[in-house]
Coordinates of C-alpha atoms in Angstrom, one line a residue:
M1 CA -103.9 165.3 119.0
K2 CA -106.2 165.6 122.2
T3 CA -104.4 166.0 125.5
V4 CA -104.8 163.6 128.1
N5 CA -103.8 163.5 131.7
K6 CA -104.2 159.8 132.7
I7 CA -102.8 156.5 131.2
W8 CA -106.0 154.5 131.2
N9 CA -107.7 156.9 128.6
K10 CA -110.0 155.6 126.1
N11 CA -107.7 155.3 123.1
F12 CA -105.2 153.5 125.3
I13 CA -107.7 150.8 126.4
L14 CA -108.8 150.2 123.0
L15 CA -105.2 149.9 121.8
F16 CA -104.2 147.7 124.5
I17 CA -107.3 145.5 123.6
T18 CA -106.2 145.7 120.1
N19 CA -102.8 144.6 120.4
L20 CA -103.7 141.7 122.7
L21 CA -106.1 140.5 120.1
V22 CA -103.5 140.7 117.1
L23 CA -100.8 139.1 119.1
A24 CA -103.2 136.3 120.4
A25 CA -104.3 135.7 116.7
F26 CA -100.7 135.7 115.3
Y27 CA -99.3 133.2 117.7
A28 CA -102.5 131.2 117.8
S29 CA -101.7 130.6 114.0
I30 CA -98.2 129.0 115.1
P31 CA -99.4 125.4 115.9
I32 CA -102.1 125.5 113.4
I33 CA -100.0 126.1 110.6
P34 CA -98.0 122.7 110.8
V35 CA -101.0 120.7 111.1
Y36 CA -102.8 122.3 108.1
C37 CA -99.6 121.7 106.0
Q38 CA -99.5 118.1 106.7
E39 CA -103.2 117.9 106.0
I40 CA -102.7 119.4 102.4
G41 CA -99.5 117.0 101.8
I42 CA -96.7 119.4 102.6
T43 CA -94.4 117.7 105.0
G44 CA -90.9 117.6 106.3
S45 CA -88.4 120.3 105.6
K46 CA -91.2 122.2 103.6
V47 CA -93.2 122.7 106.8
G48 CA -90.1 124.5 108.1
I49 CA -89.6 126.6 105.0
V50 CA -93.3 127.7 105.2
L51 CA -92.9 128.8 108.8
T52 CA -89.3 130.4 108.6
A53 CA -90.7 132.6 105.4
M54 CA -92.5 135.0 107.7
S55 CA -89.7 135.5 109.9
V56 CA -87.5 136.5 107.0
S57 CA -90.0 139.1 105.7
T58 CA -90.6 140.4 108.9
I59 CA -87.0 141.0 109.8
L60 CA -86.4 142.6 106.4
F61 CA -89.6 144.9 106.4
R62 CA -89.2 145.9 110.0
P63 CA -87.0 149.3 109.0
I64 CA -89.5 150.1 106.2
A65 CA -92.2 149.8 108.9
G66 CA -90.5 152.7 111.0
Y67 CA -90.2 154.7 107.9
L68 CA -93.8 154.6 107.1
L69 CA -94.8 155.4 110.7
D70 CA -92.5 158.3 110.8
N71 CA -93.5 159.7 107.6
F72 CA -97.3 158.9 107.0
N73 CA -100.4 159.3 109.2
R74 CA -99.7 156.5 112.1
Y75 CA -103.1 155.9 112.7
R76 CA -104.2 155.4 109.0
V77 CA -101.2 153.3 108.2
Y78 CA -102.1 150.8 111.0
L79 CA -105.7 150.6 109.8
L80 CA -104.5 149.8 106.5
F81 CA -101.9 147.2 107.4
L82 CA -104.2 145.6 110.1
A83 CA -106.8 145.1 107.4
L84 CA -104.2 143.6 105.3
F85 CA -103.1 141.3 108.2
C86 CA -106.8 140.0 108.7
L87 CA -106.6 138.9 105.1
S88 CA -103.7 136.6 105.5
F89 CA -105.5 134.0 107.3
P90 CA -108.5 133.4 104.7
G91 CA -105.6 133.1 102.2
F92 CA -104.3 129.7 103.8
I93 CA -107.7 128.5 102.8
L94 CA -107.8 129.7 99.4
F95 CA -104.5 128.7 98.2
P96 CA -103.3 125.5 99.9
V97 CA -100.4 125.1 97.5
F98 CA -96.8 125.1 98.9
G99 CA -95.2 127.9 96.8
L100 CA -98.4 130.0 97.4
L101 CA -98.2 129.4 101.3
I102 CA -94.7 130.7 101.1
L103 CA -95.8 133.9 99.4
I104 CA -98.7 134.2 102.0
R105 CA -96.3 133.9 104.7
L106 CA -94.1 136.5 103.3
Y107 CA -97.0 138.7 102.9
M108 CA -98.0 138.1 106.4
G109 CA -94.5 138.9 107.9
A110 CA -94.3 142.3 105.9
V111 CA -97.9 143.5 107.1
Y112 CA -97.2 142.2 110.8
S113 CA -93.8 144.0 110.8
V114 CA -96.0 147.4 110.4
C115 CA -98.8 146.3 112.7
G116 CA -96.5 145.1 115.8
S117 CA -94.5 148.5 115.2
A118 CA -97.6 150.6 115.0
T119 CA -99.3 149.7 118.1
M120 CA -96.6 150.6 120.5
T121 CA -96.0 153.7 118.9
L122 CA -99.6 154.7 118.8
A123 CA -99.9 153.9 122.4
G124 CA -97.1 156.3 123.3
D125 CA -98.6 159.0 121.1
V126 CA -101.9 158.8 123.2
L127 CA -100.3 158.7 126.7
P128 CA -99.4 161.8 128.8
T129 CA -95.8 163.0 128.0
T130 CA -95.1 162.6 131.8
K131 CA -96.3 159.1 131.9
I132 CA -94.8 157.7 128.9
T133 CA -92.5 154.9 130.6
Q134 CA -95.3 153.9 133.1
G135 CA -97.6 153.6 130.3
I136 CA -95.7 151.7 128.1
S137 CA -94.5 149.1 130.5
R138 CA -98.2 148.2 131.0
F139 CA -99.2 148.4 127.2
A140 CA -96.0 146.0 126.6
F141 CA -97.6 143.5 128.8
T142 CA -100.1 142.6 125.9
I143 CA -96.8 141.3 124.1
S144 CA -96.3 138.9 127.0
I145 CA -99.8 137.8 127.3
G146 CA -100.3 137.7 123.5
M147 CA -97.3 135.3 123.1
A148 CA -98.4 133.0 126.0
V149 CA -102.3 133.1 125.2
G150 CA -101.7 132.6 121.4
P151 CA -100.5 129.1 121.5
F152 CA -102.7 127.9 123.9
V153 CA -105.7 129.6 121.6
G154 CA -104.3 128.0 118.6
I155 CA -103.9 124.4 120.4
Q156 CA -107.5 124.6 121.7
V157 CA -109.1 125.4 118.1
Q158 CA -107.1 122.8 116.7
N159 CA -108.3 120.2 118.9
H160 CA -112.0 121.1 118.5
L161 CA -112.1 122.4 114.7
S162 CA -110.6 121.4 111.5
S163 CA -107.7 123.5 110.3
R164 CA -109.9 125.7 107.8
L165 CA -112.4 126.5 110.6
S166 CA -109.3 127.2 112.9
F167 CA -108.1 129.7 110.4
L168 CA -111.3 131.2 110.0
T169 CA -111.5 131.6 113.9
V170 CA -108.3 133.4 114.0
F171 CA -109.5 135.7 111.1
G172 CA -112.3 136.4 113.4
I173 CA -110.2 137.4 116.2
T174 CA -108.3 139.8 113.9
V175 CA -111.4 141.6 112.6
A176 CA -112.7 142.2 116.1
A177 CA -109.2 143.8 116.6
L178 CA -109.5 146.0 113.5
L179 CA -113.0 147.2 114.7
C180 CA -111.7 147.9 118.1
V181 CA -108.7 150.2 116.6
A182 CA -111.4 151.7 114.5
C183 CA -113.2 153.1 117.3
C184 CA -109.9 155.0 118.7
R185 CA -110.3 157.9 115.9
I186 CA -106.8 159.1 116.7
K187 CA -106.3 162.5 114.6
Y188 CA -102.7 163.6 113.5
P189 CA -102.1 166.7 111.4
K190 CA -100.4 166.6 108.0
V191 CA -96.8 165.5 108.2
K192 CA -93.9 166.8 106.2
R193 CA -92.5 163.7 104.3
K194 CA -88.9 162.7 104.2
K195 CA -87.4 160.8 101.4
F196 CA -86.8 157.3 102.1
A197 CA -83.2 156.4 103.1
L198 CA -82.1 153.0 104.5
K199 CA -79.7 154.7 106.9
D200 CA -82.9 156.4 108.5
T201 CA -84.9 153.1 108.9
I202 CA -82.7 152.2 111.8
Y203 CA -82.8 154.2 114.9
K204 CA -79.5 153.8 116.3
P205 CA -80.1 154.9 119.7
S206 CA -82.3 151.7 120.1
L207 CA -79.7 149.2 119.0
P208 CA -78.2 148.7 122.3
F209 CA -81.7 147.7 123.7
M210 CA -82.5 145.6 120.6
F211 CA -79.0 143.6 120.8
N212 CA -79.5 143.0 124.7
M213 CA -83.2 141.7 124.2
M214 CA -82.2 139.8 121.2
F215 CA -80.0 137.4 123.7
L216 CA -83.0 137.2 126.2
M217 CA -85.5 136.2 123.3
I218 CA -83.3 133.2 122.6
P219 CA -84.6 130.7 125.0
Y220 CA -88.0 132.0 124.5
G221 CA -88.1 130.9 120.9
A222 CA -86.8 127.7 121.9
V223 CA -89.6 127.1 124.6
I224 CA -92.3 128.2 122.4
A225 CA -91.5 126.4 119.5
Y226 CA -90.5 123.1 121.0
S227 CA -92.3 122.6 124.2
S228 CA -94.9 120.5 122.5
I229 CA -92.5 118.2 121.2
L230 CA -90.6 117.8 124.7
A231 CA -94.1 117.3 126.1
Q232 CA -94.6 114.4 123.8
E233 CA -91.1 112.9 124.6
K234 CA -91.9 113.0 128.3
N235 CA -95.5 111.7 127.7
L236 CA -96.8 115.1 129.1
T237 CA -98.9 115.8 126.2
S238 CA -102.1 116.2 128.2
V239 CA -100.2 118.8 130.3
I240 CA -99.0 121.2 127.6
P241 CA -102.3 123.3 127.2
Y242 CA -102.0 124.1 131.1
F243 CA -98.4 125.1 130.5
Y244 CA -99.5 128.2 128.5
I245 CA -102.2 128.6 131.2
F246 CA -99.7 129.0 133.8
L247 CA -97.2 131.0 131.8
V248 CA -100.1 133.6 131.5
I249 CA -100.7 133.3 135.3
G250 CA -97.0 133.9 135.9
M251 CA -97.0 136.9 133.7
L252 CA -99.9 138.4 135.6
V253 CA -98.5 137.7 138.9
S254 CA -95.3 139.3 137.9
K255 CA -97.2 142.5 136.6
I256 CA -99.0 142.8 139.6
S257 CA -96.3 142.2 142.1
T258 CA -93.5 144.6 140.4
Q259 CA -95.5 147.4 138.8
K260 CA -95.0 149.9 141.6
M261 CA -91.3 149.0 141.4
I262 CA -91.2 149.6 137.7
D263 CA -92.9 152.9 138.3
A264 CA -90.5 153.8 140.9
G265 CA -87.6 153.2 138.7
K266 CA -86.2 150.3 140.4
H267 CA -85.3 148.6 137.1
R268 CA -81.8 147.1 137.8
I269 CA -83.0 144.8 140.8
L270 CA -86.0 143.7 138.6
V271 CA -83.8 142.5 135.6
Y272 CA -81.3 140.7 137.8
L273 CA -84.3 139.0 139.5
S274 CA -86.0 138.0 136.5
L275 CA -82.6 136.6 134.9
I276 CA -81.8 134.5 138.2
I277 CA -85.5 133.1 137.7
L278 CA -85.0 132.4 134.0
V279 CA -81.8 130.6 134.4
L280 CA -82.7 128.4 137.1
T281 CA -85.9 127.5 135.2
M282 CA -84.2 126.6 131.9
V283 CA -81.6 124.5 134.0
S284 CA -84.5 122.5 135.7
Y285 CA -85.4 121.2 132.3
L286 CA -82.5 118.6 132.9
F287 CA -84.5 117.1 135.4
L288 CA -87.9 117.4 134.0
S289 CA -90.1 114.4 134.6
S290 CA -93.6 115.2 135.7
G291 CA -96.3 117.5 134.6
L292 CA -96.1 119.4 137.9
H293 CA -92.6 120.4 136.9
L294 CA -93.6 121.5 133.6
L295 CA -96.2 123.8 134.8
A296 CA -93.9 125.1 137.5
A297 CA -91.5 125.9 134.5
G298 CA -94.3 127.9 132.7
F299 CA -95.3 129.6 135.7
F300 CA -91.6 131.1 136.4
F301 CA -90.9 131.3 132.6
G302 CA -93.9 133.7 132.7
I303 CA -92.7 135.4 135.8
G304 CA -89.3 136.3 134.2
Y305 CA -90.8 137.5 130.8
G306 CA -93.6 139.2 132.5
I307 CA -90.8 141.5 134.0
L308 CA -88.4 141.8 131.0
Q309 CA -90.5 142.3 128.1
P310 CA -92.5 145.3 129.3
L311 CA -89.4 146.8 131.0
F312 CA -87.2 147.0 127.9
Q313 CA -90.1 148.2 125.7
S314 CA -90.4 150.9 128.1
F315 CA -86.7 151.6 127.9
V316 CA -87.0 152.3 124.3
T317 CA -90.3 154.4 124.2
G318 CA -89.6 156.3 127.2
T319 CA -86.2 157.6 126.0
T320 CA -87.4 158.3 122.3
P321 CA -88.7 161.5 121.3
A322 CA -92.2 161.3 119.6
P323 CA -91.2 161.8 115.9
K324 CA -88.6 159.0 116.1
R325 CA -90.8 156.3 118.0
G326 CA -91.9 154.5 114.9
A327 CA -88.3 153.6 113.8
A328 CA -87.2 153.3 117.2
N329 CA -90.0 150.7 117.8
A330 CA -89.3 148.6 114.6
T331 CA -85.8 148.6 115.5
Y332 CA -86.1 147.1 118.8
L333 CA -88.7 144.8 117.8
L334 CA -86.0 143.3 115.6
S335 CA -84.8 141.5 118.7
Y336 CA -88.2 139.4 118.9
D337 CA -87.6 138.4 115.2
I338 CA -84.1 137.5 115.4
G339 CA -83.9 136.4 118.9
I340 CA -86.9 133.9 118.6
G341 CA -85.6 132.7 115.1
I342 CA -82.4 131.8 116.5
G343 CA -83.9 129.9 119.5
S344 CA -86.0 127.6 117.2
L345 CA -83.2 127.0 114.6
L346 CA -80.8 126.3 117.5
M347 CA -83.3 124.0 118.9
G348 CA -83.8 122.1 115.6
F349 CA -80.0 121.1 115.6
M350 CA -79.8 120.6 119.3
Q351 CA -82.9 118.3 119.3
E352 CA -81.1 115.7 117.3
S353 CA -77.6 116.1 118.9
I354 CA -78.1 116.5 122.6
G355 CA -81.8 116.4 122.9
L356 CA -84.3 119.0 124.0
A357 CA -84.1 118.7 127.8
N358 CA -80.4 119.4 127.3
G359 CA -81.0 122.0 124.8
F360 CA -83.2 123.9 126.8
A361 CA -80.7 124.0 129.7
L362 CA -78.1 125.1 127.5
T363 CA -80.0 128.2 126.2
A364 CA -79.5 129.5 129.7
I365 CA -76.2 130.7 128.5
A366 CA -78.0 133.5 126.4
Y367 CA -79.3 134.7 129.7
A368 CA -75.9 134.9 130.8
A369 CA -74.9 136.8 127.8
G370 CA -77.9 139.2 128.1
G371 CA -77.1 139.9 131.6
L372 CA -73.6 140.6 130.9
I373 CA -74.6 143.1 128.2
Y374 CA -77.2 144.8 130.5
I375 CA -74.7 145.0 133.6
M376 CA -71.7 146.2 131.5
Y377 CA -73.6 148.8 129.3
V378 CA -77.2 148.8 128.7
E379 CA -78.1 149.9 132.3
R380 CA -75.7 152.9 132.4
Y381 CA -76.9 153.5 128.7
Y382 CA -80.4 153.8 129.8
Q383 CA -79.9 156.1 132.5
K384 CA -77.7 158.4 130.4
L385 CA -80.7 158.5 127.8
K386 CA -83.2 159.1 130.5
N387 CA -81.2 162.0 132.2
D388 CA -80.5 163.7 128.9
L389 CA -84.2 163.5 128.0
T390 CA -85.2 164.7 131.4
D391 CA -82.5 167.5 131.3
A392 CA -83.4 168.6 127.8
S393 CA -87.2 168.6 128.8
S394 CA -86.6 170.6 132.2
A395 CA -84.5 173.1 130.3
E396 CA -86.9 173.6 127.5
M397 CA -90.1 174.0 130.3
T398 CA -88.3 176.4 132.4
I399 CA -89.5 180.0 132.2
K400 CA -86.1 181.5 132.1
N401 CA -85.9 180.5 128.4
Y402 CA -89.1 182.6 127.5
M403 CA -89.2 185.3 129.8
E404 CA -88.1 189.0 128.5
K405 CA -85.0 189.4 130.1
E406 CA -84.6 193.4 129.5
V407 CA -87.3 194.4 131.9
Y408 CA -88.9 197.9 131.7
A409 CA -89.8 198.7 135.4
V410 CA -90.3 202.0 137.3
S411 CA -88.5 203.2 140.4
E412 CA -90.4 203.2 143.6
H413 CA -89.6 206.9 143.8
M414 CA -91.5 207.9 140.6
N415 CA -94.7 209.6 140.4
V416 CA -97.8 208.9 137.9
R417 CA -96.7 211.7 135.6
E418 CA -93.0 210.1 135.3
A419 CA -94.6 206.4 134.9
L420 CA -97.0 207.7 132.4
A421 CA -94.1 209.2 130.3
Y422 CA -92.1 206.3 130.7
F423 CA -95.0 203.9 129.4
T424 CA -95.2 206.2 126.3
E425 CA -91.3 206.2 125.8
K426 CA -91.4 202.3 126.0
K427 CA -94.7 201.6 124.4
I428 CA -96.1 199.4 127.4
S429 CA -99.2 199.5 129.3
G430 CA -97.8 198.6 132.8
A431 CA -94.4 197.6 134.6
P432 CA -93.2 196.3 137.9
I433 CA -92.2 198.8 140.7
I434 CA -88.7 198.2 141.9
T435 CA -86.7 199.6 144.8
D436 CA -82.9 200.5 144.5
D437 CA -81.7 197.1 144.9
R438 CA -84.1 195.7 142.2
C439 CA -86.7 194.0 144.5
V440 CA -90.1 194.1 143.4
A441 CA -92.1 196.5 145.5
G442 CA -95.3 196.5 143.4
F443 CA -96.7 196.8 139.9
I444 CA -98.6 199.6 138.2
S445 CA -100.5 199.6 134.9
D446 CA -102.7 202.3 133.0
G447 CA -105.6 199.8 134.5
D448 CA -104.6 200.7 138.1
I449 CA -104.6 204.3 137.3
I450 CA -108.3 204.1 135.5
R451 CA -109.4 202.0 138.5
F452 CA -108.0 204.6 140.9
L453 CA -109.8 207.5 139.2
C454 CA -113.0 205.7 138.7
E455 CA -113.2 204.1 142.2
E456 CA -116.7 205.4 143.1
E457 CA -117.8 203.9 139.8
H458 CA -116.7 200.2 141.0
L459 CA -114.7 199.3 137.8
T460 CA -112.7 196.8 139.6
A461 CA -113.8 194.1 137.2
I462 CA -113.0 195.7 133.9
E463 CA -112.1 193.2 131.3
D464 CA -109.6 195.3 129.4
S465 CA -108.9 198.5 131.5
S466 CA -106.3 199.6 128.8
L467 CA -109.2 200.2 126.5
V468 CA -111.4 202.2 129.0
F469 CA -108.1 204.5 129.7
M470 CA -107.6 205.1 126.2
N471 CA -111.3 206.0 125.7
Y472 CA -111.0 208.5 128.3
L473 CA -107.9 210.0 127.0
W474 CA -109.2 209.9 123.3
N475 CA -112.2 212.4 124.8
P476 CA -111.4 213.8 127.8
D477 CA -114.0 215.6 129.8
A478 CA -113.4 218.2 132.5
E479 CA -113.9 216.1 135.4
F480 CA -111.6 213.6 134.1
E481 CA -108.7 216.1 133.5
K482 CA -109.3 217.5 136.8
K483 CA -108.7 214.2 138.4
M484 CA -105.7 213.3 136.2
D485 CA -104.0 216.6 137.3
A486 CA -104.6 215.7 140.8
I487 CA -102.9 212.3 140.8
M488 CA -99.9 213.4 138.6
D489 CA -97.8 214.0 141.5
V490 CA -98.8 210.9 143.5
N491 CA -96.3 208.1 144.1
V492 CA -96.9 205.1 142.2
L493 CA -97.0 202.8 145.0
D494 CA -100.0 204.7 146.3
I495 CA -101.8 203.7 143.1
G496 CA -100.2 200.5 142.0
V497 CA -100.7 196.9 143.5
R498 CA -98.3 196.3 146.4
H499 CA -98.9 192.6 146.6
V500 CA -97.3 191.4 143.7
I501 CA -97.7 187.6 142.4
T502 CA -94.4 186.5 141.0
V503 CA -92.7 183.3 140.1
D504 CA -89.0 181.9 140.5
V505 CA -86.7 181.9 137.5
N506 CA -86.7 178.1 137.8
A507 CA -90.4 177.6 137.8
T508 CA -91.9 175.7 134.8
L509 CA -94.1 176.9 132.4
E510 CA -96.8 175.1 133.8
Q511 CA -96.4 176.8 137.1
A512 CA -96.3 180.3 135.4
C513 CA -99.4 179.4 133.3
K514 CA -101.3 178.6 136.7
A515 CA -100.1 181.7 138.3
L516 CA -101.3 183.9 135.4
S517 CA -104.6 182.2 135.1
D518 CA -105.5 182.2 138.8
A519 CA -104.6 185.9 139.2
G520 CA -106.1 187.0 135.9
I521 CA -103.3 189.0 134.8
K522 CA -101.3 189.4 131.5
K523 CA -97.7 189.7 132.9
I524 CA -95.9 188.4 135.8
P525 CA -92.4 189.4 137.2
V526 CA -89.7 186.8 137.3
M527 CA -87.5 186.5 140.5
N528 CA -83.9 185.5 141.1
E529 CA -82.9 185.2 144.6
G530 CA -85.4 187.9 145.5
H531 CA -84.3 190.2 142.7
L532 CA -86.1 191.0 139.7
A533 CA -84.5 188.9 136.6
G534 CA -87.3 189.4 133.9
I535 CA -91.0 189.5 133.2
L536 CA -93.0 186.8 131.6
S537 CA -96.1 187.6 129.5
R538 CA -99.1 185.6 128.4
S539 CA -98.1 186.2 124.8
S540 CA -94.7 184.6 125.2
I541 CA -96.3 181.3 126.4
T542 CA -98.7 181.2 123.6
H543 CA -96.1 181.9 121.0
Y544 CA -93.8 179.2 122.5
L545 CA -96.9 176.6 122.8
T546 CA -97.9 177.5 119.2
K547 CA -94.4 177.0 117.6
R548 CA -93.8 173.8 119.7
Y549 CA -97.4 172.4 118.3
L550 CA -96.7 173.3 114.7
A551 CA -92.9 171.8 114.9
H552 CA -94.3 168.6 116.9
H553 CA -97.2 167.8 114.7
Q554 CA -96.4 169.0 111.3
T555 CA -92.9 167.7 110.8
A556 CA -93.1 164.6 113.3
L557 CA -96.1 163.2 113.6
K558 CA -98.1 161.3 110.9

């Protein structure tokens, strides 16, 4: 894959827009489907069955989605399943029969489970490795906005168009998303495919995040599913479209005001703050009586989830190795499917028993449970995963793992004759010049010798002086032999380079590469507290990068 250095690169922007359009289309269909069902004679509990069918297939297919994303070309998988997702909306128009609508919703849930997991995984792949957490916290914002904008779009379309035209409008949005992602052209090498195993479809390190977020999504499911009905009960129907607008505004405000804190790693205080806001918001439904109160509830609801949703998504993606991100995201997103489903189901029971306002307030218990889980376990668990990943990455990228520890060096007391004999014995073309206590005093190579001999010929910019030295030795003339004889007893420090460029043993490969590149040299001494500890060559770095590329792309990515 092409290397990028910034978060907002072309592919990231296109995926950001794509995911926003897909989520907006999906959530726009939610208020349209019940009305359409009633228009074609499907009423009562049958409407609930049609709606619930998708949740069931989404939950069941999420693990399989992870397998597909980790064992096939991720980009092609997404293109295929997004195209299949587009077709579900014309299906509502073509098959207006109860049984067939259930099949369409089951189909819709299966393909959507792949789409939802794929975009987050692709986004992680196109981000710089050092900026994945920051980038995903921005990308996950599309989930929050899509879940808020979608219902608003659906209500507005439903109010101004027929149900059939509404489905065609949503279909148009998904086609726009498909065209957008088609412009990405993300390339993945061929993948070594593993056999499907159910145990491998769940990424266990993501389970604590999934379980925690599941509780936090229960009130969300209640609000999204039943806000319109509550507004009708309170005679606030005219306000409900603006409720979603204020929900989006709240999310935007939270994103703008907290992004620097997220980038700085101040996660704990943000989680606490958002939970306090959400608990107070849900309890306030007990006193709901005006449109202004409903709009304020939407705004603060948006503030809370505008923080939590991107933050928890960044916890998952930022601590997961690239080859496992498909399964990790699929596992984590089960929290949305299960949490929203539980919230909708509970509110259905509470609507008849204690009323929606009391039910909304009661769901604040889920925030308390989610907060306790975060405080007692998830916060420390995230820090541990992050530290482990950082330590592993740092250990892998320090040069001490790739330098040659058995260093061939010449003493500062040697002359050229002894140095050349040493080069021949060790089959090398150059070596550091060291003092008796292994401090580096200089560096000498056959190139330094030939430059010294040919000083008057201005050969200081020879591309490969070793080849020139070899040519002279292959067919030496009398003048060359005379010069060579003259310098045989010269001390190596008089010919070699005295101001040697070195790197510390704890330096990164990136720093070593820059030093080699800037100096235009092939080898660089590695120092540990002022003493020679090893030597790093360009070939060692090239071998490492090649090995990492093959391992990372041939066995991990699609």
